[in-house]
Coordinates of C-alpha atoms and ligand atoms in Angstrom, one line a residue:
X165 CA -7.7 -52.3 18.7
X166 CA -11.2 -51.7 17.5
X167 CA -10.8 -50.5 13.9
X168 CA -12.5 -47.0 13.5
X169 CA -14.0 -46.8 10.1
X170 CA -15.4 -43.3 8.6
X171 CA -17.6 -44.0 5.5
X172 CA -18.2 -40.3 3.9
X173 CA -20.5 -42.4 1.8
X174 CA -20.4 -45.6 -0.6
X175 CA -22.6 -45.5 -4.2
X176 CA -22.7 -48.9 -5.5
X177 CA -23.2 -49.4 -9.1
X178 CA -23.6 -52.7 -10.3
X179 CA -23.5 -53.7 -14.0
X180 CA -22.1 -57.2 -13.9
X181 CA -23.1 -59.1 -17.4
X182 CA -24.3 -62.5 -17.1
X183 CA -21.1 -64.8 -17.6
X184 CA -21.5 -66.5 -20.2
X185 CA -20.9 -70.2 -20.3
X186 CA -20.6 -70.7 -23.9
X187 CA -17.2 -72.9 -24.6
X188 CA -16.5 -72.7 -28.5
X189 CA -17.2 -76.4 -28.7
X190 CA -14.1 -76.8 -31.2
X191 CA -12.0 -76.7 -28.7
X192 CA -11.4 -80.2 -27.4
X193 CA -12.2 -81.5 -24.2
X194 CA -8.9 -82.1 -22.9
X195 CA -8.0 -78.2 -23.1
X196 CA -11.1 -77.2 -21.6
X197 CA -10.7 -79.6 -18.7
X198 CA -6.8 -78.5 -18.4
X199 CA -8.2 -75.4 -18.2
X200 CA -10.3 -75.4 -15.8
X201 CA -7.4 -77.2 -13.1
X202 CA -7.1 -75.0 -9.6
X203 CA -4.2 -72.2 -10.7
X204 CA -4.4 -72.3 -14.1
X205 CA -4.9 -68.8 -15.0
X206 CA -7.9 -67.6 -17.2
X207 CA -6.9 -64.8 -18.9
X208 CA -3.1 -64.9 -19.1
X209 CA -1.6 -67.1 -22.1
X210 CA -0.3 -71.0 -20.3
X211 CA 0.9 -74.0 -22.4
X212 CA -1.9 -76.5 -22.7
X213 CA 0.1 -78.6 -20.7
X214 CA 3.0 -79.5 -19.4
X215 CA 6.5 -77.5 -18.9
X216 CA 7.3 -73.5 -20.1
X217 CA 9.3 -70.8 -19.6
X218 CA 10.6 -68.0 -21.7
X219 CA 8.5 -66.3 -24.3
X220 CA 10.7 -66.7 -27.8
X221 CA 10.2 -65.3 -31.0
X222 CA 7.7 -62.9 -30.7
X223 CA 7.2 -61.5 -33.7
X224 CA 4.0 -60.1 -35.9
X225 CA 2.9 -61.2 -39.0
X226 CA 0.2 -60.7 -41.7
X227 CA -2.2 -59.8 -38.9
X228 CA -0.6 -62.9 -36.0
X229 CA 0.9 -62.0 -33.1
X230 CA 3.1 -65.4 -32.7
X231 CA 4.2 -66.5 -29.5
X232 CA 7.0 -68.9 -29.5
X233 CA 7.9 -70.4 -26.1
X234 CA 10.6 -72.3 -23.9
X235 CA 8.6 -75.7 -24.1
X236 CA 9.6 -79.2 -22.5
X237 CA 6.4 -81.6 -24.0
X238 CA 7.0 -84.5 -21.6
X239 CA 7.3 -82.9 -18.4
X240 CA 6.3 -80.1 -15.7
X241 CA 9.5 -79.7 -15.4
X242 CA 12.5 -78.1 -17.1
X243 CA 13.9 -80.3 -19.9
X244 CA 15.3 -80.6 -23.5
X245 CA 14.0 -77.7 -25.1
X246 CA 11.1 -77.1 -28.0
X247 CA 9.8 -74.2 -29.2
X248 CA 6.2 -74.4 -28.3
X249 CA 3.8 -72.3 -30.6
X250 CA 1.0 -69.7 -30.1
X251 CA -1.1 -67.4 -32.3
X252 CA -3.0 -64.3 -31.7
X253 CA -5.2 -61.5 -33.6
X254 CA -5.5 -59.0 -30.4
X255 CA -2.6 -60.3 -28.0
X256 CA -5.4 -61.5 -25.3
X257 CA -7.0 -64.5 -27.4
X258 CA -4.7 -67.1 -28.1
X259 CA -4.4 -70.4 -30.6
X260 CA -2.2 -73.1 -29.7
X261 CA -0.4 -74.6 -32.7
X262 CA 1.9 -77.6 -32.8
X263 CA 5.4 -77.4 -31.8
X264 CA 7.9 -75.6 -33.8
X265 CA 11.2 -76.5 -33.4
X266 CA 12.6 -79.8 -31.8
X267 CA 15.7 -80.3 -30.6
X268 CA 18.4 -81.9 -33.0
X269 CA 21.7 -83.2 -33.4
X270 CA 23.1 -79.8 -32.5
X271 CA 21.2 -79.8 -29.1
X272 CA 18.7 -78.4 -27.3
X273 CA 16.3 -75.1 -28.2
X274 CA 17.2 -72.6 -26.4
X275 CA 16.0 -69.0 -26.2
X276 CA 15.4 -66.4 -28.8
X277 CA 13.9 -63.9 -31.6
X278 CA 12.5 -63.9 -34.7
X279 CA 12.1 -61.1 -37.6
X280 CA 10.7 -61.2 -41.1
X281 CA 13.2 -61.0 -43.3
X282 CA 11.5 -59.1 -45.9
X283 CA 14.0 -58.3 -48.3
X284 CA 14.8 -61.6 -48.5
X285 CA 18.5 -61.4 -47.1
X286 CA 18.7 -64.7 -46.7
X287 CA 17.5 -66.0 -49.7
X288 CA 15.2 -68.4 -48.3
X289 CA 12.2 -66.8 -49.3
X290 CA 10.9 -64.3 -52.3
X291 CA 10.2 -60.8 -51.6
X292 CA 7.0 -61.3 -52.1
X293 CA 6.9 -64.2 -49.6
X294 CA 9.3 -63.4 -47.2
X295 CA 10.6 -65.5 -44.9
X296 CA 9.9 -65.8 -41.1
X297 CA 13.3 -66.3 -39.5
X298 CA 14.0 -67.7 -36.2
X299 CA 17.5 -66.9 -34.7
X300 CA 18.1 -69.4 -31.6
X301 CA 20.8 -71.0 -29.4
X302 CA 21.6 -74.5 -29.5
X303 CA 22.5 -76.5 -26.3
X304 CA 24.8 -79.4 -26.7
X305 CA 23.7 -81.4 -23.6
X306 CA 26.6 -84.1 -24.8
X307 CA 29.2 -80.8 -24.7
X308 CA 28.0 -80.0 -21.4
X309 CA 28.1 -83.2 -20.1
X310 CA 32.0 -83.7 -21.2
X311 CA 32.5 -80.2 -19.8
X312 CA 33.3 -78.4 -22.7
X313 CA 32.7 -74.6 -22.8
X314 CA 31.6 -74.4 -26.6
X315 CA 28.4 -75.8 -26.2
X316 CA 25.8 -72.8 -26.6
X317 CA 26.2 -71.8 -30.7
X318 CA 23.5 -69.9 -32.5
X319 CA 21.4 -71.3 -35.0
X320 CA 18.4 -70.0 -37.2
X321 CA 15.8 -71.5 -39.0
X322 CA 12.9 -70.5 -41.4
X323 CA 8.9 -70.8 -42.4
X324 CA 7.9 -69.6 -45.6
X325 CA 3.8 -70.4 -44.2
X326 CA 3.4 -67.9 -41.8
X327 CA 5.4 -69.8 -39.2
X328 CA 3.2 -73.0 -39.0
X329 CA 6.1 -75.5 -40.4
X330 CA 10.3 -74.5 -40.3
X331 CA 13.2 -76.1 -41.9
X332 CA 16.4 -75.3 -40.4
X333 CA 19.4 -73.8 -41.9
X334 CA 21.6 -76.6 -43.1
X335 CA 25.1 -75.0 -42.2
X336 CA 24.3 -74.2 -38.2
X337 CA 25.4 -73.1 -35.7
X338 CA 25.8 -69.6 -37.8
X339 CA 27.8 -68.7 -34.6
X340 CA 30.0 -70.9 -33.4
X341 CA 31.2 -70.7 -29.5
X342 CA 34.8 -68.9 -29.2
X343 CA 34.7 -70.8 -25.1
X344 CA 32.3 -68.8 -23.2
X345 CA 29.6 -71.3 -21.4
X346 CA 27.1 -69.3 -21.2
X347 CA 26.7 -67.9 -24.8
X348 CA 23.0 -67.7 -25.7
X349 CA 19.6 -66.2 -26.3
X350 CA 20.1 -63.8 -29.9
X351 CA 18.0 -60.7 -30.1
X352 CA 17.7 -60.1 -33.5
X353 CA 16.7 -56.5 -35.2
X354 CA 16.8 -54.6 -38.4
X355 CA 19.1 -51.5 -38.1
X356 CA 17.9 -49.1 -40.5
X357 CA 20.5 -46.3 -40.2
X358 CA 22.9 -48.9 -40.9
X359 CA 21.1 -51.8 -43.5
X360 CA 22.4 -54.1 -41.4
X361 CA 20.8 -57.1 -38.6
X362 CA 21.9 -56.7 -35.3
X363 CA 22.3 -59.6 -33.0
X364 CA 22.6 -58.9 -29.7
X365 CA 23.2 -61.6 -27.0
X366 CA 24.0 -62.8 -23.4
X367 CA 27.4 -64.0 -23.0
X368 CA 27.6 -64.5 -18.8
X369 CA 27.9 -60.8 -17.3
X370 CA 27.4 -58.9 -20.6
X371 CA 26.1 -59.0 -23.8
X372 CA 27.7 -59.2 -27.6
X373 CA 26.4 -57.0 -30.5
X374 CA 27.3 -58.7 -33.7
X375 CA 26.4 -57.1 -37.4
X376 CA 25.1 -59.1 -40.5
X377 CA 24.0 -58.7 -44.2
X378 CA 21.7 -62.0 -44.2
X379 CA 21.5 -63.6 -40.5
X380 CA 24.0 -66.0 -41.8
X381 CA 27.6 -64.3 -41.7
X382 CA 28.0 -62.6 -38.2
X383 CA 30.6 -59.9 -37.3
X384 CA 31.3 -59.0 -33.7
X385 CA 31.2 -55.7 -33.1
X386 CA 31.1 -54.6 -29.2
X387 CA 30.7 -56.0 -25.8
X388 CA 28.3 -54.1 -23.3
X389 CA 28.2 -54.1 -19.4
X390 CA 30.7 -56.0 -17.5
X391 CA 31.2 -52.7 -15.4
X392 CA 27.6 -51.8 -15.3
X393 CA 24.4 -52.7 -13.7
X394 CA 23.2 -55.6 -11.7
X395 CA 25.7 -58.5 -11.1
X396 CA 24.4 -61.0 -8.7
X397 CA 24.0 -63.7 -11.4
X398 CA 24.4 -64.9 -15.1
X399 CA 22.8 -62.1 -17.8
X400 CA 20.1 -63.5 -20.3
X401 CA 18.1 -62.9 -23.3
X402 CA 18.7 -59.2 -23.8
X403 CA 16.3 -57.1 -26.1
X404 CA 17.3 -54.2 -27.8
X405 CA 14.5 -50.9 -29.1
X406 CA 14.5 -47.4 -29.9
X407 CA 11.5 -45.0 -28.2
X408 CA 11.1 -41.8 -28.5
X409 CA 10.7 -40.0 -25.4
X410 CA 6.9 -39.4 -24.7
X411 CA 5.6 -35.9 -26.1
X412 CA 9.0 -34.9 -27.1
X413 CA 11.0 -36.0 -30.6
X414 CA 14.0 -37.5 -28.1
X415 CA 14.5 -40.5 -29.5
X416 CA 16.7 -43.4 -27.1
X417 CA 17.7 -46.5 -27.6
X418 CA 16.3 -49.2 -24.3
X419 CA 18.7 -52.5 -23.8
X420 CA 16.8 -55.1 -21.8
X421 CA 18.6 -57.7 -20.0
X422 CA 18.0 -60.6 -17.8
X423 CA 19.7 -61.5 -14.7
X424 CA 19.4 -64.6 -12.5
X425 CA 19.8 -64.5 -9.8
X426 CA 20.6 -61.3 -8.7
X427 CA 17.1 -59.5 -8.8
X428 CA 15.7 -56.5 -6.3
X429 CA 13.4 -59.4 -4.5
X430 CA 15.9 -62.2 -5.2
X431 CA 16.1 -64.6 -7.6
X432 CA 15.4 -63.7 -11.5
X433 CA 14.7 -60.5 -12.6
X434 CA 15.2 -57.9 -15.7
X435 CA 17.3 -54.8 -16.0
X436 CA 17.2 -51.9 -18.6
X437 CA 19.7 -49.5 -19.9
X438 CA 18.9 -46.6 -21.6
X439 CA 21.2 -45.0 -24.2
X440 CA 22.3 -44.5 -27.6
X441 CA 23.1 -47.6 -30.3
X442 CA 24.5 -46.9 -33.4
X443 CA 24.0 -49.9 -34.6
X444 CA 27.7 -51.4 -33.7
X445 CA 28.0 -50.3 -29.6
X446 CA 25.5 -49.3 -27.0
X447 CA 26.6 -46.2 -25.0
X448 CA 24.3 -45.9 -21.4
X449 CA 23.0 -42.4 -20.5
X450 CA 23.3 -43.2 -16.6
X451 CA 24.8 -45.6 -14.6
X452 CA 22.0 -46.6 -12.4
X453 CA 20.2 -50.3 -12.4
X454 CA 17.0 -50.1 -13.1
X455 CA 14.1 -52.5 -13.2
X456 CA 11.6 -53.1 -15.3
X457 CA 9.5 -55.2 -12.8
X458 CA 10.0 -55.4 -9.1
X459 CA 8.1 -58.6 -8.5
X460 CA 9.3 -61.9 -8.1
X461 CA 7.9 -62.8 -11.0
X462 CA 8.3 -61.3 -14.6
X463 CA 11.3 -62.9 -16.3
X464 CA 12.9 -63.2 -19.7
X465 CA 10.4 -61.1 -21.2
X466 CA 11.6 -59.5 -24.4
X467 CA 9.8 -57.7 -27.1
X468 CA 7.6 -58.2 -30.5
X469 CA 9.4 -57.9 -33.5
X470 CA 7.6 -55.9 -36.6
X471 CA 4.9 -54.4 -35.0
X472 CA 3.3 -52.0 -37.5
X473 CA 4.9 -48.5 -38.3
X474 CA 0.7 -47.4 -38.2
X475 CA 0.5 -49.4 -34.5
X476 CA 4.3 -48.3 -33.4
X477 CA 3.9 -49.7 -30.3
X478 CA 6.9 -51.5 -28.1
X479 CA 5.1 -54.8 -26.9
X480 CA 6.1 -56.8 -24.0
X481 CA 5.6 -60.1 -22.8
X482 CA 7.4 -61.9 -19.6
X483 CA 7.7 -65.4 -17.7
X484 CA 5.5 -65.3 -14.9
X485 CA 7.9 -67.3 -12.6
X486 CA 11.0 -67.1 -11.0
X487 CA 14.2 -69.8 -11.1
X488 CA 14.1 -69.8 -7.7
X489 CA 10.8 -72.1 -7.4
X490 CA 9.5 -72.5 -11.2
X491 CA 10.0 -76.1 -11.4
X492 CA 8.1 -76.6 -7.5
X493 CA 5.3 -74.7 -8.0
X494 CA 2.2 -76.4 -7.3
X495 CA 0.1 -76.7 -10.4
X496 CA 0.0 -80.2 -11.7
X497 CA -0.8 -80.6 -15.1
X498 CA 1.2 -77.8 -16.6
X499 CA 3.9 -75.6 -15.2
X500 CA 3.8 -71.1 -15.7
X501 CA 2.5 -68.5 -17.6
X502 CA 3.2 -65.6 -19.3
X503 CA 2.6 -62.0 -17.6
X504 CA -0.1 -59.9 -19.4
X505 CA 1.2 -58.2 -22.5
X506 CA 2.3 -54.3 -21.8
X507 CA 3.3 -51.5 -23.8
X508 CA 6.4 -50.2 -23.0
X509 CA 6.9 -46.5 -23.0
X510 CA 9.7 -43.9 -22.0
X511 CA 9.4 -41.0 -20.2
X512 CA 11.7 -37.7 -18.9
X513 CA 11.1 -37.6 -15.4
X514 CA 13.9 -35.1 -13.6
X515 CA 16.5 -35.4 -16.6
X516 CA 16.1 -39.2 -15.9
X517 CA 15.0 -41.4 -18.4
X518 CA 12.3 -44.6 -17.3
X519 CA 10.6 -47.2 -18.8
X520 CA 6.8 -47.4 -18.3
X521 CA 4.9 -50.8 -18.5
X522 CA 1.1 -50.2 -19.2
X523 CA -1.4 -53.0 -20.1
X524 CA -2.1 -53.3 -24.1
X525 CA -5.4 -51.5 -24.8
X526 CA -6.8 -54.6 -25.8
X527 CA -6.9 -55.7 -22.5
X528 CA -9.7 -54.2 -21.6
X529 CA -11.7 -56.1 -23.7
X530 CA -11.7 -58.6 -21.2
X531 CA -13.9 -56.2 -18.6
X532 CA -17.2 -57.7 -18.0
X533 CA -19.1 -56.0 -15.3
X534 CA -18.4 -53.3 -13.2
X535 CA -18.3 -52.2 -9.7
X536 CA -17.6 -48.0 -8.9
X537 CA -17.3 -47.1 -5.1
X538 CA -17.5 -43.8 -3.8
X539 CA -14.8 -41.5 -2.2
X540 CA -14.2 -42.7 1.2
X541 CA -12.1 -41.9 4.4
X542 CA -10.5 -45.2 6.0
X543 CA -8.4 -45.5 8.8
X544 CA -7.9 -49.0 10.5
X545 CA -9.7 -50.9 8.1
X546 CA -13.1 -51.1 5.8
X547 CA -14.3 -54.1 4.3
X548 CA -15.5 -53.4 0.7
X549 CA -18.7 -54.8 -0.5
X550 CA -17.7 -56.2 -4.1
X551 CA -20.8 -58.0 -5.2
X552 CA -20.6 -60.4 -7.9
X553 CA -16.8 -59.6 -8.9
X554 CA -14.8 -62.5 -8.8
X555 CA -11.9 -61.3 -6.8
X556 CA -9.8 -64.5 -8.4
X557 CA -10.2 -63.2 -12.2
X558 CA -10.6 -59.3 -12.1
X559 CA -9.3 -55.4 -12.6
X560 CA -9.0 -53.6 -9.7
X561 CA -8.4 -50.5 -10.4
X562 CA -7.8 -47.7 -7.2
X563 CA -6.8 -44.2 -6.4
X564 CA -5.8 -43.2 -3.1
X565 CA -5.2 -39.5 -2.0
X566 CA -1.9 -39.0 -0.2
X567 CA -1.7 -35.4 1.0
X568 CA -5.3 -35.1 2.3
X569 CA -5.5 -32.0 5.0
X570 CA -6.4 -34.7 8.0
X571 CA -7.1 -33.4 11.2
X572 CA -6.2 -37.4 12.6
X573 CA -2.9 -37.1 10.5
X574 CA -1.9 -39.2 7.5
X575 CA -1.6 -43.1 7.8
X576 CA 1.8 -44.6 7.8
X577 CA 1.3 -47.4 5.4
X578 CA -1.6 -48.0 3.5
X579 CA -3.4 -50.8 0.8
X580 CA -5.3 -53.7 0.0
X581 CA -5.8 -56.9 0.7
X582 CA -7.5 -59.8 -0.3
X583 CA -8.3 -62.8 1.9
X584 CA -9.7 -66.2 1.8
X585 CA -12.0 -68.2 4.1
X586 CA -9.0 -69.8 6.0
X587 CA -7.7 -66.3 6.7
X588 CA -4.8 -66.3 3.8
X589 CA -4.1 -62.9 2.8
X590 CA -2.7 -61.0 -0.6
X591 CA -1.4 -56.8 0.9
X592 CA -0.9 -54.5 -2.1
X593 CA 0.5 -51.5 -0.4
X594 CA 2.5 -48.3 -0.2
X595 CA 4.8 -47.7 2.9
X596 CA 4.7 -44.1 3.4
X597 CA 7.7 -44.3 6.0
X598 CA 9.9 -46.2 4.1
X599 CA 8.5 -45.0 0.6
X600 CA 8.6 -48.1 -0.8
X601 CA 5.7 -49.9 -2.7
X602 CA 4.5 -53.6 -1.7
X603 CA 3.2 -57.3 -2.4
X604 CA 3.0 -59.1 0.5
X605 CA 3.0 -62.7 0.2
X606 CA 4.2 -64.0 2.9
X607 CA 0.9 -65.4 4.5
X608 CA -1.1 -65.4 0.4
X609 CA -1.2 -69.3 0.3
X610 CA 0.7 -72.1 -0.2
X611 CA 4.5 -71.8 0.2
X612 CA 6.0 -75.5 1.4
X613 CA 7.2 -76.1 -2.3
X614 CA 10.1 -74.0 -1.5
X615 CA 11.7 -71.2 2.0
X616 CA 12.0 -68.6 -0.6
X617 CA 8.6 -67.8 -1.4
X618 CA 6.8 -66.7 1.4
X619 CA 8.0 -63.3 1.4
X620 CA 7.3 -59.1 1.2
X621 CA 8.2 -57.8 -2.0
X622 CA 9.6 -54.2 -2.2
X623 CA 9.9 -51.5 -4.5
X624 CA 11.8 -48.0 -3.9
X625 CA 8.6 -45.4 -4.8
X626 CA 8.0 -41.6 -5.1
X627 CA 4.6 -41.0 -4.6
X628 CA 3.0 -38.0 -5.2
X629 CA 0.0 -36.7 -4.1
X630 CA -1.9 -39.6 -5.5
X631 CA -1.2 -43.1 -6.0
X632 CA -3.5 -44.7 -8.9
X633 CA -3.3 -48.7 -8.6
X634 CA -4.0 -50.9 -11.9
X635 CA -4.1 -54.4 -10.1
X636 CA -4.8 -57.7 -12.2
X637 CA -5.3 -61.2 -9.8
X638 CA -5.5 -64.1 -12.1
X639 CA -6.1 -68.1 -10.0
X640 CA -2.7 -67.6 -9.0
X641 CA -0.8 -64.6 -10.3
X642 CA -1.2 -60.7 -9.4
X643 CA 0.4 -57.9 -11.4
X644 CA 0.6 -54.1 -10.1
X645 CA 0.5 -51.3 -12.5
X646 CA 1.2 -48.0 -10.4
X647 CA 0.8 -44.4 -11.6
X648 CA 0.2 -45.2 -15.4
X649 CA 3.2 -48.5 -15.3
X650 CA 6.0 -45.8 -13.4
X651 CA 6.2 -49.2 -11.1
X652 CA 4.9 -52.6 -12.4
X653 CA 5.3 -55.9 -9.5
X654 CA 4.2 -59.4 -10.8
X655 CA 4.1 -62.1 -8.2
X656 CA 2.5 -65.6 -8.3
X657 CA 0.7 -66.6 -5.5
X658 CA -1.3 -70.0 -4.5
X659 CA -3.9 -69.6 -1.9
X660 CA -5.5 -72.6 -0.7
X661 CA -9.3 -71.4 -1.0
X662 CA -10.4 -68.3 -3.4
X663 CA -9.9 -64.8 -2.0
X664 CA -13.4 -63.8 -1.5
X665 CA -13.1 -61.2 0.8
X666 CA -11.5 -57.3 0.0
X667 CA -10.4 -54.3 2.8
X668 CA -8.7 -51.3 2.6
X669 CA -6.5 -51.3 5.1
X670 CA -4.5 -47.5 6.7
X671 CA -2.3 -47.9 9.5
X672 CA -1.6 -45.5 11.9
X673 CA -3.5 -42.9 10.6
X674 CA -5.8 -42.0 7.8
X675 CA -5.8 -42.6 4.0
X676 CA -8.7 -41.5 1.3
X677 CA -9.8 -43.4 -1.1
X678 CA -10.6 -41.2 -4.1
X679 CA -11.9 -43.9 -6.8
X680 CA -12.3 -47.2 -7.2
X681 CA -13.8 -49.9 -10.4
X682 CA -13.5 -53.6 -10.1
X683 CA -14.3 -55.8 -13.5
X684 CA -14.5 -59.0 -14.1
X685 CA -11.9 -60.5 -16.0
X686 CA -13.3 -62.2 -18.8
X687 CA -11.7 -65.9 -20.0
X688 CA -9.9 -65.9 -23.0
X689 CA -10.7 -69.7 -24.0
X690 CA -13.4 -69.7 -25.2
Ligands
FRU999 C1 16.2 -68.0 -19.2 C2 16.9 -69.2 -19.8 C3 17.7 -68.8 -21.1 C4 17.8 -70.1 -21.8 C5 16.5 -70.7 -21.5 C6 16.6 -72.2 -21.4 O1 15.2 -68.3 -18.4 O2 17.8 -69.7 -18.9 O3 18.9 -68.2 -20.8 O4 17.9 -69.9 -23.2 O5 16.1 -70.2 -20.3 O6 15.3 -72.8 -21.3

């Protein structure tokens, strides 16, 4: 069918600023050739090269955001595990530093936390130099091999220089393994109503809070959620906050946990709880699973530890893959990256409490350029004209109008999509009938690497009478921000040529497009 398209009328304004070339010219030549490989995001933290998943340690410092990371050095893929290292000032803007911790006698490193210790608990620092401690698992690939189930102990380590070199604790594991197999990934916090450290951790289908004076002598306290939430695979690397409840003084208490497989579009996802902690057992204020992403791909994400009291912010960072494909993808030199970091905040929507995911400020740094289009009616589909925005490294950012009085009635499902020269296309969409938001990947690029990832993503929505998008596209990774983060979707896509080309699509009917900016995104190696 013809496509009928109703322009009320399109302003452009366009204010792109020259991109500049510039490459700090400390930066060696390697990364900057690394970075320029087809994929390799340009705005999103990656290793330099070669093998990563989870985000570790995250914890601020004397003006450093670190990020610690699941590293393998000699491969793409998945192997014994390092902590790789990363510092920031702003979260976008990142130094790579030399690996942190290498595997040992007592195994591999495995996921989790760090804290400052600052009253120097441990006594491996000075209060006025307080240590950074690390709190990690250990896997015994010998143990697993003779298939024993004691394998997976926690261990810590600490830097006294801002976490550039670390000595490990000389009695690990500080937790030995009771027999559970999978018995991993500490969460570590200071519980100030209590003056104790909380550990909380993944222990196969729930997780273990244990107490401590000093991170060294553990206490077990609780176990939470054998008979709760999602079940359809192993739990990991759990995270545990308080938030207070947006323009109230609520206060709750958000458990994080990862499952895999088991997730809403298959595969590895993350679950919250909300509830109350006292600082010995968590107590959940509903019994419904929720999500914190509903795209393939946001894993193991967890959050920064000492943020600021002045800042007070909860900040999040994911694994922007899926165990379901991360080792096939095809990028060749160096294998994920991490989502963009988000603020997590929590909101009272109909006595129900939810986590909201909304891009740190800084972010917007990164805007160069702008494109604004007018208020338009589209029904079938309209191509938009988006100048010198590159689709493959931008902000999107779109309102649509729901309830518009329509004398040709209101369309069934509506979006955007993004296509390349060979006719590969990217839907971001809402389906009005179903009420369920979209990614649609199934014909975005490449997908021979493995049958599971050509697919249409879903997420039960609510709309109301408008649906605001946030949309970030990255070489090979989009993330969807709806209504101020009440739905975030990640998903990784690799199309064979750039998406050049942009529509809004409305099926069956008619859908107005209230506002619309496009940037360009900015590269943060500079
Ligand atoms: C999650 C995970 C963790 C583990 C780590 C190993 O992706 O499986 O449970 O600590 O990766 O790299």
């Amino acid at each position: 069918m013809k496509t009928q398209i109703l322009l009320i009328s399109i302003v452009m304004i366009i204010v792109v600023a020259c991109n500049s070339n510039n490459k700090n010219k400390s930066i060696s030549s390697e990364i900057e050739t690394n970075q320029m490989e087809d994929y390799r995001p340009q705005y999103h933290f990656t290793p330099d090269s070669m093998w990563m998943n989870d985000p570790n340690g995250m914890v601020y410092y004397e003006g450093e955001y670190h990020l610690f990371y699941q590293y393998y050095p000699n491969s793409t893929v998945w192997g014994p595990m390092h902590w790789g290292h990363a510092v920031s000032h702003d979260m976008i803007h990142w130094e790579h530093l030399p690996i942190a911790l290498y595997p040992d006698s007592l195994g591999y490193i495995f996921s989790g936390s760090a804290v400052i210790d600052w009253e120097n608990t441990t006594g491996f620092g000075s209060t006025e130099n307080p240590p950074m401690i690390a709190i990690y698992t250990y896997h015994d690939p010998k143990g697993e091999k003779a298939g024993t189930d004691t394998y997976q102990t926690q261990g810590i380590a600490y830097s006294l220089d801002k976490g550039r070199s670390w000595t490990k604790y000389k009695n690990n594991p500080v937790l030995p393994n009771p027999g559970i197999r999978d018995f991993r990934d500490p969460k570590v916090i200071w519980h100030k109503e209590t003056g104790k450290w909380v550990m909380v951790f993944a222990a196969q289908d729930r997780v273990k809070f244990y107490t401590s004076p000093n991170l060294i002598d553990w206490t077990f306290e609780s176990d939470f959620g054998m008979e709760l939430g999602a079940h359809g695979g192993v739990w990991e690397c759990p995270d545990i906050f308080p938030l207070s409840i947006e323009e109230s003084n609520e206060e709750k208490w958000v458990l994080l946990v990862s499952i895999n497989p088991g997730g809403p579009n298959f595969g590895s996802a993350t679950q919250y709880f909300v509830g109350d902690f006292d600082g010995q057992g968590f107590i959940p204020s509903s019994e419904e699973t929720n999500w914190i992403d509903y795209g393939a791909d946001n894993y193991a994400g967890v959050t920064w530890s000492d943020i600021p009291e002045n800042d007070g912010r909860r900040l999040f960072i994911g694994w922007m893959s899926n165990w379901l494909y991360a080792t096939k993808v095809p990028t060749e030199r160096w294998r994920s990256a991490m989502t963009i970091p988000r603020e997590l905040q929590l909101i009272k929507d109909n006595n129900e409490y939810k986590l909201i995911s909304i891009p740190v400020i800084e972010q917007n740094k990164l805007r160069k350029g702008k494109i604004s289009m007018e208020a338009q009616v589209v029904s079938g589909e309209a191509t938009v004209e988006t100048g010198d925005i590159n689709l493959m490294q931008s902000e999107l950012k779109l309102t649509f109008q729901l309830n518009e009085d329509s004398q040709f009635g209101i369309a069934e499902e509506f979006g955007l999509e993004l296509s390349n020269s060979i006719g590969q296309t990217l839907r971001i969409g809402y389906d009005q009938t179903k009420r369920k938001f979209y990614i649609d990947r199934s014909k975005a690029g490449r997908f021979e690497f493995s049958t599971l990832f050509a697919a249409k993503h879903y997420a039960p929505y609510e709309a109301k009478s408008q649906l605001e998008l946030r949309i970030f596209m990255d070489a090979s990774s989009v993330e969807v921000f709806v209504d101020g983060g009440q739905l975030a979707m990640t998903d990784i896509v690799f199309p064979d040529a750039p998406y050049k080309q942009m529509k809004i699509y409305s099926l069956n009917g008619h859908t107005k497009l209230l506002e619309s900016e496009f940037w360009n995104m900015d590269t943060i190696w500079k």
